[in-house]
Short mmCIF file of N, CA and C in Angstrom, two decimals:
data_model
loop_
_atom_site.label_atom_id
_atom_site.label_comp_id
_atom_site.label_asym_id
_atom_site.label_seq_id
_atom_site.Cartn_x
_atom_site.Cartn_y
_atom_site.Cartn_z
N UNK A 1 20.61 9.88 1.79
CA UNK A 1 20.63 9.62 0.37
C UNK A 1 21.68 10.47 -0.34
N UNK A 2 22.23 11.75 0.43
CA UNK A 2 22.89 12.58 -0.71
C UNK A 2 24.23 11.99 -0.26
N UNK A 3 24.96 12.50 -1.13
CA UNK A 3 26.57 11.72 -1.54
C UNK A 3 26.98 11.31 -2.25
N UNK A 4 27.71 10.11 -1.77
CA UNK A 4 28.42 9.23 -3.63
C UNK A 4 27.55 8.31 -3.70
N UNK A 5 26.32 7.92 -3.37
CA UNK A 5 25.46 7.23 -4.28
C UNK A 5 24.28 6.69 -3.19
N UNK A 6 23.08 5.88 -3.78
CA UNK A 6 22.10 5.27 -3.40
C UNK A 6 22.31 4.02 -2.77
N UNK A 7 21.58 4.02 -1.64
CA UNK A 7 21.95 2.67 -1.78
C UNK A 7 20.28 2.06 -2.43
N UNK A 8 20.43 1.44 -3.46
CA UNK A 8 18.99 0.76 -4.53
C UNK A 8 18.49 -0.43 -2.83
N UNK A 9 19.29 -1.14 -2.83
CA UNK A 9 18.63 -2.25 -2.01
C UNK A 9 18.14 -1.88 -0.58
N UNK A 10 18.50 -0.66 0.04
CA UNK A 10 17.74 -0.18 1.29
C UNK A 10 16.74 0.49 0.55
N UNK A 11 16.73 1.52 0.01
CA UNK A 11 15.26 1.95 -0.71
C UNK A 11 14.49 0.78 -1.20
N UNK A 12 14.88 -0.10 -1.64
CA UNK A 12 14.35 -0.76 -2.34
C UNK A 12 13.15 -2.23 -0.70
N UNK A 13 14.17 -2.22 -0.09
CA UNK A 13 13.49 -2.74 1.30
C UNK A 13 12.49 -2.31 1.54
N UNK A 14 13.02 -0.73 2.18
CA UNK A 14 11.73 0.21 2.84
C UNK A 14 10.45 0.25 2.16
N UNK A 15 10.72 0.39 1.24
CA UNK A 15 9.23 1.17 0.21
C UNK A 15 8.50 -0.58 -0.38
N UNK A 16 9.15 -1.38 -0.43
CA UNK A 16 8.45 -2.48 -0.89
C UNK A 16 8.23 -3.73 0.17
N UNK A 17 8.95 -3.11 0.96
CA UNK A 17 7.72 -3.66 2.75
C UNK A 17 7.06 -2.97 3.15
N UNK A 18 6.45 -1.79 2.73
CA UNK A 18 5.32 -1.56 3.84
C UNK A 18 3.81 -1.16 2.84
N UNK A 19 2.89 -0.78 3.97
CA UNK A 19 1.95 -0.75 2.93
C UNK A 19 1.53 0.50 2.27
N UNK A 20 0.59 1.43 1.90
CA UNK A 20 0.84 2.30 1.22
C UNK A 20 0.64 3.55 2.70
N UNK A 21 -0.38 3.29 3.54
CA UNK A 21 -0.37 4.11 4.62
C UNK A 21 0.85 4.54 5.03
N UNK A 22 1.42 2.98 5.34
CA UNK A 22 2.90 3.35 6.09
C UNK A 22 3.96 4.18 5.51
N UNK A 23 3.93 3.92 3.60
CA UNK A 23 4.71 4.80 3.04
C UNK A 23 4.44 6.50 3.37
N UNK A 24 3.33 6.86 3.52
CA UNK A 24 2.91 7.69 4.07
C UNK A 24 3.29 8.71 5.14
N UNK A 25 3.40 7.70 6.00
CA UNK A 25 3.84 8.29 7.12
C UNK A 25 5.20 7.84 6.85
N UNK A 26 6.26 7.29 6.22
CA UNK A 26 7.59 7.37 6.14
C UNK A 26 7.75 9.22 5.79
N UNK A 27 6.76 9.40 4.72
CA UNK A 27 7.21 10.43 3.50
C UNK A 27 6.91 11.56 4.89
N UNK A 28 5.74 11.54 5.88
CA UNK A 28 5.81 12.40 6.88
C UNK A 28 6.80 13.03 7.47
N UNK A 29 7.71 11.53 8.26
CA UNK A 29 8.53 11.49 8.81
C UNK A 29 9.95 12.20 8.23
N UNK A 30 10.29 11.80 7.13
CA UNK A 30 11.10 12.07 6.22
C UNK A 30 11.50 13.64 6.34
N UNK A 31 9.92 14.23 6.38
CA UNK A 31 10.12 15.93 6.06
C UNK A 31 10.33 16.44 7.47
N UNK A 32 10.06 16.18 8.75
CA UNK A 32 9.63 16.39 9.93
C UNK A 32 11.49 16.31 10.05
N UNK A 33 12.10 15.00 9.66
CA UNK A 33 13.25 15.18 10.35
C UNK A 33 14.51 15.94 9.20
N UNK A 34 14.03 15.81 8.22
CA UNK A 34 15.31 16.37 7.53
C UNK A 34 14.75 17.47 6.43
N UNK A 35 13.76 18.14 7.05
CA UNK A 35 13.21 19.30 6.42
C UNK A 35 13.11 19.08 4.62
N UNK A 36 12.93 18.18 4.21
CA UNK A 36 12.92 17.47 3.14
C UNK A 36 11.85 17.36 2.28
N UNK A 37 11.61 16.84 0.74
CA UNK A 37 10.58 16.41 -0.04
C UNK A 37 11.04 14.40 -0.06
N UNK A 38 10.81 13.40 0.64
CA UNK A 38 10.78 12.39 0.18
C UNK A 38 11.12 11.84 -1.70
N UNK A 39 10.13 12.25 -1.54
CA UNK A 39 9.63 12.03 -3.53
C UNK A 39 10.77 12.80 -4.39
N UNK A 40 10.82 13.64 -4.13
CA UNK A 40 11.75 15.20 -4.73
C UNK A 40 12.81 13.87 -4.72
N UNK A 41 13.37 13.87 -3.33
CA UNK A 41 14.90 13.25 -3.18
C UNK A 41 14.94 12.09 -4.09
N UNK A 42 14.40 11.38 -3.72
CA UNK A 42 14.25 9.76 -4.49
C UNK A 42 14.40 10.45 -6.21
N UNK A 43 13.41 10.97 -6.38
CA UNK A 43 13.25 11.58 -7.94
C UNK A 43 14.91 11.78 -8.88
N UNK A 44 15.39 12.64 -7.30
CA UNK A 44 16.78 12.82 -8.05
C UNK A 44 18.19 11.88 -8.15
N UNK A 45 17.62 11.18 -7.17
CA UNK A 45 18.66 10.16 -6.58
C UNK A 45 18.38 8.91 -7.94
N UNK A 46 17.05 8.57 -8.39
CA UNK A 46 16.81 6.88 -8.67
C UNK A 46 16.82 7.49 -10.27
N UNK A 47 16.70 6.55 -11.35
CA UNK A 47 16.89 6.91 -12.63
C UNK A 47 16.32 5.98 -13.06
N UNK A 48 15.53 6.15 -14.38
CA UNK A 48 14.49 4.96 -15.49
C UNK A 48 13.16 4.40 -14.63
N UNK A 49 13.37 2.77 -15.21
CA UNK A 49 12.39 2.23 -15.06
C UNK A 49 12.17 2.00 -13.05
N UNK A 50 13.52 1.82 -12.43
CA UNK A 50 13.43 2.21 -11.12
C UNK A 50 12.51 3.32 -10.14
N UNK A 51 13.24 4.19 -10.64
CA UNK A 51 12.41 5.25 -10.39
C UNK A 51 11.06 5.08 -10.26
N UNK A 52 10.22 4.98 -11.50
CA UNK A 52 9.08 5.24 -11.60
C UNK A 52 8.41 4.37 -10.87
N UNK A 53 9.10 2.92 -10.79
CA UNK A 53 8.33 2.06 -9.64
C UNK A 53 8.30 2.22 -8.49
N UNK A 54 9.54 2.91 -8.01
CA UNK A 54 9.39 3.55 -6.74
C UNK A 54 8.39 4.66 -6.56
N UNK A 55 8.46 5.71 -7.34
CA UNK A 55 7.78 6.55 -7.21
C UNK A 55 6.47 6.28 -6.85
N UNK A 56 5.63 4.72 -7.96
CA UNK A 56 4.61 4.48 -8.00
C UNK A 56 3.83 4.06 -6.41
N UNK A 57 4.86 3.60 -5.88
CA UNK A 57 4.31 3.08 -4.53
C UNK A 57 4.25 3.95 -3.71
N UNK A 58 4.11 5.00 -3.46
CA UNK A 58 3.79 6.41 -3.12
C UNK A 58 2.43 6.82 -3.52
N UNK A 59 2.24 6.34 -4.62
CA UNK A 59 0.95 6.79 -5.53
C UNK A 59 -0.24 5.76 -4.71
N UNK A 60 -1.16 6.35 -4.54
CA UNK A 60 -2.62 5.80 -4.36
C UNK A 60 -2.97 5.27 -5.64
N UNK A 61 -3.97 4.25 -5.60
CA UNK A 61 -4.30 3.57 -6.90
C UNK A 61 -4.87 4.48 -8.03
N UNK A 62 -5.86 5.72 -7.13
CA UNK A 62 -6.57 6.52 -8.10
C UNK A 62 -5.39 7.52 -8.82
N UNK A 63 -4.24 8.04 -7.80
CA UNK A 63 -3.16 8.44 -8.18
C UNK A 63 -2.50 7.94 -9.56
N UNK A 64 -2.22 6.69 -9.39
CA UNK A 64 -1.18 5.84 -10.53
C UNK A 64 -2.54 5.93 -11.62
N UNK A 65 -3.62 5.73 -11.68
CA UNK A 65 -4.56 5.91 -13.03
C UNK A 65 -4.34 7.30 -13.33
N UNK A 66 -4.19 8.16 -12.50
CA UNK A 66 -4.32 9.49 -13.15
C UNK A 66 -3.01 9.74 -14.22
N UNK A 67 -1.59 9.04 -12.96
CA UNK A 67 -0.85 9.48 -13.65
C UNK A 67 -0.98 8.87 -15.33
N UNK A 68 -1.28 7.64 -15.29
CA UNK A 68 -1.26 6.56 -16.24
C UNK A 68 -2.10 7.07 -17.70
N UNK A 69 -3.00 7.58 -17.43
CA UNK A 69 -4.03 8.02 -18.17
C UNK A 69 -3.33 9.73 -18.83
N UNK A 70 -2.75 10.38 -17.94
CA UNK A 70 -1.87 11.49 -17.97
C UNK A 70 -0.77 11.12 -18.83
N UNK A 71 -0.06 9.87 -18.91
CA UNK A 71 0.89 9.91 -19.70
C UNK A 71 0.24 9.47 -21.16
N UNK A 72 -0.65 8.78 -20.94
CA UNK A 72 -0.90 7.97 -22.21
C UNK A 72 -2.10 9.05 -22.98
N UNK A 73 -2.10 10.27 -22.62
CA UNK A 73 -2.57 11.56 -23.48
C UNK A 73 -1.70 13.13 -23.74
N UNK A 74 -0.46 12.86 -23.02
CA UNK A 74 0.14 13.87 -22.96
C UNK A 74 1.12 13.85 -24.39
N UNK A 75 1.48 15.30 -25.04
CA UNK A 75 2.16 15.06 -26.10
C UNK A 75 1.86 14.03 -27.67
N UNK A 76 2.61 13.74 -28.34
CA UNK A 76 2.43 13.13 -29.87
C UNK A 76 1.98 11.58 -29.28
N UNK A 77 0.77 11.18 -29.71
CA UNK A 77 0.15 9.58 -30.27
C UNK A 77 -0.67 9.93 -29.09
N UNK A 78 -1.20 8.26 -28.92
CA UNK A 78 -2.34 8.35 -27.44
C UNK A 78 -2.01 6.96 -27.43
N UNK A 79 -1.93 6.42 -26.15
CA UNK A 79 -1.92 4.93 -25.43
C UNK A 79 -2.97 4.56 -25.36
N UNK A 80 -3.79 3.91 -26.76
CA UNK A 80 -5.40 4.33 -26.37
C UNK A 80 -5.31 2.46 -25.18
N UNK A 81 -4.55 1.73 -25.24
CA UNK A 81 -4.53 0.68 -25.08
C UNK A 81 -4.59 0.71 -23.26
N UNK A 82 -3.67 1.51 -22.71
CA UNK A 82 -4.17 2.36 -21.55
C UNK A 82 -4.63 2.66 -21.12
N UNK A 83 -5.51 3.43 -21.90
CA UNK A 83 -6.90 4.22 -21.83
C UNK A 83 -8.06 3.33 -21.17
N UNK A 84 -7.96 2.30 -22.21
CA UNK A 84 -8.99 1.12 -22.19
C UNK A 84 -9.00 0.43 -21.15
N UNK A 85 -7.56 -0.35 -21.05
CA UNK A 85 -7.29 -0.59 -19.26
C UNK A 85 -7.69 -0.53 -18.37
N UNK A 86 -8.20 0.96 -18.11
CA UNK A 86 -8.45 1.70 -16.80
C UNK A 86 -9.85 2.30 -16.89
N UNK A 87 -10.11 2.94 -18.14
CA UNK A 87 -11.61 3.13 -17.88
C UNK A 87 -12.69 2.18 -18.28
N UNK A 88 -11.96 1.30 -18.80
CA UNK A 88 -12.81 -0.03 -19.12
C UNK A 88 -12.79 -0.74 -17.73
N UNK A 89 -12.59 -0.97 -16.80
CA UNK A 89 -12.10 -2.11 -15.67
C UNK A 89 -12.36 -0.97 -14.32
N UNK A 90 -12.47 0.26 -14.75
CA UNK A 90 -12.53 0.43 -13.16
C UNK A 90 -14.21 0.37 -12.59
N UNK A 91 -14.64 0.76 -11.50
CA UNK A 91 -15.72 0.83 -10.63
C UNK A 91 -15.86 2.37 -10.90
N UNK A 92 -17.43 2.69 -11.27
CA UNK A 92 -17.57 4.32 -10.93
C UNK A 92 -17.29 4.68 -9.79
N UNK A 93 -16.45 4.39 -8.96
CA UNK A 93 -16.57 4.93 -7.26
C UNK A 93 -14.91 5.71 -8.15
N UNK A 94 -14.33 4.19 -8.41
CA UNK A 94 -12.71 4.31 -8.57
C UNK A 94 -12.44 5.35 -9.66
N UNK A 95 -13.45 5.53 -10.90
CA UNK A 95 -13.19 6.42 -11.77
C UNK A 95 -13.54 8.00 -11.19
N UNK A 96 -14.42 8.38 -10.50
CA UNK A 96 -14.56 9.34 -9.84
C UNK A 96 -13.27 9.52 -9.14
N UNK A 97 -12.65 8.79 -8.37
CA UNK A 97 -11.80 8.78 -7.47
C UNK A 97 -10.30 9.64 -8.00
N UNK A 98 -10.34 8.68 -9.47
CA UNK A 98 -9.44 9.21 -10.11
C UNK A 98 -9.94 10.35 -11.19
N UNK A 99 -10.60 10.54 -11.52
CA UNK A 99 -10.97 12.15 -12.31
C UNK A 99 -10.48 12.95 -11.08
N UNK A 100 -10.56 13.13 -9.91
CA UNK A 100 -10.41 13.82 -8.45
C UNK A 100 -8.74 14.12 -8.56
N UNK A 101 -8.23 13.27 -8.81
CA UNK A 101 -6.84 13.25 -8.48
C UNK A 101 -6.44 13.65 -9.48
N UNK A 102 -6.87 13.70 -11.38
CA UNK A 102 -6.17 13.62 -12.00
C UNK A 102 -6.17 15.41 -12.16
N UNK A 103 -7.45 15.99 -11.35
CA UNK A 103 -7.26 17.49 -11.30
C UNK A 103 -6.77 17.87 -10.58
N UNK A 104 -6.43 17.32 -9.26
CA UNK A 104 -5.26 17.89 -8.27
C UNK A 104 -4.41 17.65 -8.54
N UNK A 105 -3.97 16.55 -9.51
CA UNK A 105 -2.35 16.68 -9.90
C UNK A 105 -2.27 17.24 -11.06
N UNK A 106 -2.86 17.60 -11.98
CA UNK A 106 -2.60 18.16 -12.68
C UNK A 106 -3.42 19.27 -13.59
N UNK A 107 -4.15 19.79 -12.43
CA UNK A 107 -4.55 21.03 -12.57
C UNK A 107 -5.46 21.08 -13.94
N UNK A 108 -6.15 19.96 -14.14
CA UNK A 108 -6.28 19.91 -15.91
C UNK A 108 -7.86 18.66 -15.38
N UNK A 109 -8.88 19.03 -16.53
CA UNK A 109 -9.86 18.04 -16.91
C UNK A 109 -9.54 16.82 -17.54
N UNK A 110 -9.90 15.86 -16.27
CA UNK A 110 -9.60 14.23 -17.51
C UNK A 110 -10.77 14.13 -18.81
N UNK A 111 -11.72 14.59 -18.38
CA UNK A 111 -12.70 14.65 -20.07
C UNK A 111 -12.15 15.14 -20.84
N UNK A 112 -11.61 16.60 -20.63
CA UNK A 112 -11.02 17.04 -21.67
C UNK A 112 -9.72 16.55 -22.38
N UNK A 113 -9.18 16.25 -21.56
CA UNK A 113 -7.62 15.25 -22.13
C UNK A 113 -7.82 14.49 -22.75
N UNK A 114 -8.98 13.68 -22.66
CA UNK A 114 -9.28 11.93 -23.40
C UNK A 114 -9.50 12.68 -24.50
N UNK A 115 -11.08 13.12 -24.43
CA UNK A 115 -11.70 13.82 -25.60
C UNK A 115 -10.94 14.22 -26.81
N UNK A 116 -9.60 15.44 -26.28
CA UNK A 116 -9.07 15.84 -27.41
C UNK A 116 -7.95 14.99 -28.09
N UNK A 117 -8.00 13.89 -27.59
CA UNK A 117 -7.25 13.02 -28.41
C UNK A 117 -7.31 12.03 -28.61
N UNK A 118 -8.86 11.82 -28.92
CA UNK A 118 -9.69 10.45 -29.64
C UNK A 118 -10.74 10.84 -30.23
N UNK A 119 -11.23 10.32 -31.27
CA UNK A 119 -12.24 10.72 -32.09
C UNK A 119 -13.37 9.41 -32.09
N UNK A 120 -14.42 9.83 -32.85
CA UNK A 120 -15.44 8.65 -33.38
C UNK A 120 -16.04 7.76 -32.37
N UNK A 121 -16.27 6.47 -32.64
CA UNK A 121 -16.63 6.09 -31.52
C UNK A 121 -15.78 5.61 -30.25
N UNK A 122 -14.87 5.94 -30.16
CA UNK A 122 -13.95 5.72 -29.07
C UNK A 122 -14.32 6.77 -28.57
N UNK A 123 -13.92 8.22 -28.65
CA UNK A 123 -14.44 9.27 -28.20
C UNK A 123 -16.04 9.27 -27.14
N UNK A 124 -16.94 8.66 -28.11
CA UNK A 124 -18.34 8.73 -27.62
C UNK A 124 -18.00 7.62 -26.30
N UNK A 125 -17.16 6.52 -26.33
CA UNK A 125 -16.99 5.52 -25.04
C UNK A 125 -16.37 5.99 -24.12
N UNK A 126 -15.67 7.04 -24.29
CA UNK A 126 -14.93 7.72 -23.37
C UNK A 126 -15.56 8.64 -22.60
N UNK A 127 -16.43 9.46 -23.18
CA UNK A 127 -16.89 10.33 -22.94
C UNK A 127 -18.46 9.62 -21.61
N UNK A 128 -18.38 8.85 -22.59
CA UNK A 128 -19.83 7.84 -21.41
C UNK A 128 -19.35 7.50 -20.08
N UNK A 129 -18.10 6.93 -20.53
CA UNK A 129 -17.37 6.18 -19.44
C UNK A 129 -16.83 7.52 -18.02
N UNK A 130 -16.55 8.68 -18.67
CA UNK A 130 -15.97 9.56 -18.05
C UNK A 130 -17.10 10.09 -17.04
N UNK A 131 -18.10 9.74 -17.30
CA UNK A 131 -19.31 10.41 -16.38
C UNK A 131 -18.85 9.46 -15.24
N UNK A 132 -18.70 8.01 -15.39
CA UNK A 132 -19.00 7.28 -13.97
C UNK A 132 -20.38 6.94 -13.42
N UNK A 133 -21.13 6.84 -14.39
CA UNK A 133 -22.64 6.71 -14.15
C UNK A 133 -23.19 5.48 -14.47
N UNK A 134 -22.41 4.54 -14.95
CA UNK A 134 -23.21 3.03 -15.83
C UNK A 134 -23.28 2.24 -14.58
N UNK A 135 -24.29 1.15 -14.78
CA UNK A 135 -24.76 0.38 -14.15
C UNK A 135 -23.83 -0.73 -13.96
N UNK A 136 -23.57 -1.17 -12.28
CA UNK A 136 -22.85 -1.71 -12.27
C UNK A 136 -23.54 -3.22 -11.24
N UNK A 137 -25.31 -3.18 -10.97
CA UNK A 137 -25.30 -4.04 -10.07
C UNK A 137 -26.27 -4.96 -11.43
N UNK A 138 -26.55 -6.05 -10.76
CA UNK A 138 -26.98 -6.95 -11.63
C UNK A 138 -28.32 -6.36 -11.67
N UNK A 139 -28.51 -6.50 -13.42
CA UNK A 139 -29.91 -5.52 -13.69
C UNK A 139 -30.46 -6.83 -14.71
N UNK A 140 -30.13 -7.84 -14.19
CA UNK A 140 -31.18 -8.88 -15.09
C UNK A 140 -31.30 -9.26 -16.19
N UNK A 141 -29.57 -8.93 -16.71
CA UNK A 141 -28.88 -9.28 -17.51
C UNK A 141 -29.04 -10.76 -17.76
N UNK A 142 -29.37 -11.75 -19.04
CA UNK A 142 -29.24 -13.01 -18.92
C UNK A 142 -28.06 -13.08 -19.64
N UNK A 143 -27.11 -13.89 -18.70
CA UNK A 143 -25.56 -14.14 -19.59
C UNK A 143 -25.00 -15.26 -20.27
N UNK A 144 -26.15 -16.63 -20.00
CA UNK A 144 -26.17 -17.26 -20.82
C UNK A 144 -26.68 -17.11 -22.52
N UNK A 145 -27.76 -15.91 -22.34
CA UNK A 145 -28.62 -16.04 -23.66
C UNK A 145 -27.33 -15.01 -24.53
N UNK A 146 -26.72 -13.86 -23.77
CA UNK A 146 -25.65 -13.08 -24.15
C UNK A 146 -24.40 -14.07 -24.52
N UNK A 147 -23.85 -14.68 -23.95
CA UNK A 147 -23.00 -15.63 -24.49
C UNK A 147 -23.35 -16.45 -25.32
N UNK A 148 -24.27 -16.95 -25.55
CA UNK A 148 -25.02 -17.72 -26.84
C UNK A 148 -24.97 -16.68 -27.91
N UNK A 149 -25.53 -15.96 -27.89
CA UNK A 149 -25.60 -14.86 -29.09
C UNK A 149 -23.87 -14.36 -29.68
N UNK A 150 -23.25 -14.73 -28.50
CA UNK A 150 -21.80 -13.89 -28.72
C UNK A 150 -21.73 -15.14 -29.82
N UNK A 151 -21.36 -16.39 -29.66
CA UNK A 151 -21.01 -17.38 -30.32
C UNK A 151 -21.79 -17.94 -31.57
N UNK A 152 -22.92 -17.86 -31.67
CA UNK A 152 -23.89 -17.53 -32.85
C UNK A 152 -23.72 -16.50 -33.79
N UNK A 153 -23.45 -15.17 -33.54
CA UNK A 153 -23.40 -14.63 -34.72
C UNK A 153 -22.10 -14.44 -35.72
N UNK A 154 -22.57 -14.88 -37.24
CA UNK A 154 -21.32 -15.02 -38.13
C UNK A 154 -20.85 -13.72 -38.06
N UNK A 155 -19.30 -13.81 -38.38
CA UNK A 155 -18.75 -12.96 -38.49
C UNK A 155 -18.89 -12.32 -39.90
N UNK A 156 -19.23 -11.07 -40.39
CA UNK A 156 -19.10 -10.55 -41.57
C UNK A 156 -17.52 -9.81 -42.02
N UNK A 157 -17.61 -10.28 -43.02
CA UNK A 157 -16.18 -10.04 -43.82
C UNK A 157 -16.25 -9.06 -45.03
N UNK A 158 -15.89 -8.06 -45.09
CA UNK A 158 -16.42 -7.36 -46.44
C UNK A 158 -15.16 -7.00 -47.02
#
């Protein structure tokens, strides 16, 4: 990779044929033979929106939420739209998975990150959601009588 330039379309081969194991053991291999950081190199070599997609396929799924959730609280505003994304849609296995990662990569509490930069009731959904504890098997929910009700009640306008 070092020299007068990248080549985009061999990186771009390797890392988007294989699967994430195999990237794995590329990034192994990588260090074993050229005493190297994989990631590091690429990092310095690839630039923008490239980059980060490369980078991403390196990332484990719980990985890319951490990072994802990490960007969209770090610094001025919040991605609450992000937010929602991921802790709305994942599995408590997967949100555990990623609270795990988001402290090994970054040395930091995902409760606390959300928390301090959402208030009210978003805050209180976050904070529920951040446990990883809600019910996720069928508890006898009727979803017809729930979808009826969704479509029945008027909307109030004030």
């Amino acid at each position: 990779m070092k020299g007068v330039g990248t080549d985009e379309s061999a990186v771009t081969a390797v890392v988007c044929q294989r699967s994430h194991s195999q990237l794995k053991e590329v990034e192994r291999t990588y260090q074993q033979l050229f005493g190297r950081i994989l990631i590091a190199d690429l990092k310095s070599e690839l630039s923008g929106k490239y980059r980060e997609v490369i980078r991403n396929c390196f990332r484990t799924p719980a990985e890319h939420d951490a990072h994802v959730l990490r960007t969209a609280t770090k610094g001025l505003g919040t991605d609450e739209d992000a937010i929602i994304e991921i802790m709305c849609t994942r599995t408590n296995a997967e949100l555990k998975e990623m609270k795990h990662a988001y402290r090994i990569q970054y040395k930091r509490d995902l409760m606390k990150d959300l928390v301090g930069d959402t208030s009210g009731d978003f805050w209180r959904l976050l904070v529920s959601m951040t446990a990883a504890v809600r019910e996720e098997e069928d508890s006898g929910i009727d979803v017809m009588r729930a979808v009826n009700e969704a479509h029945v009640r008027p909307h109030s306008s004030s």
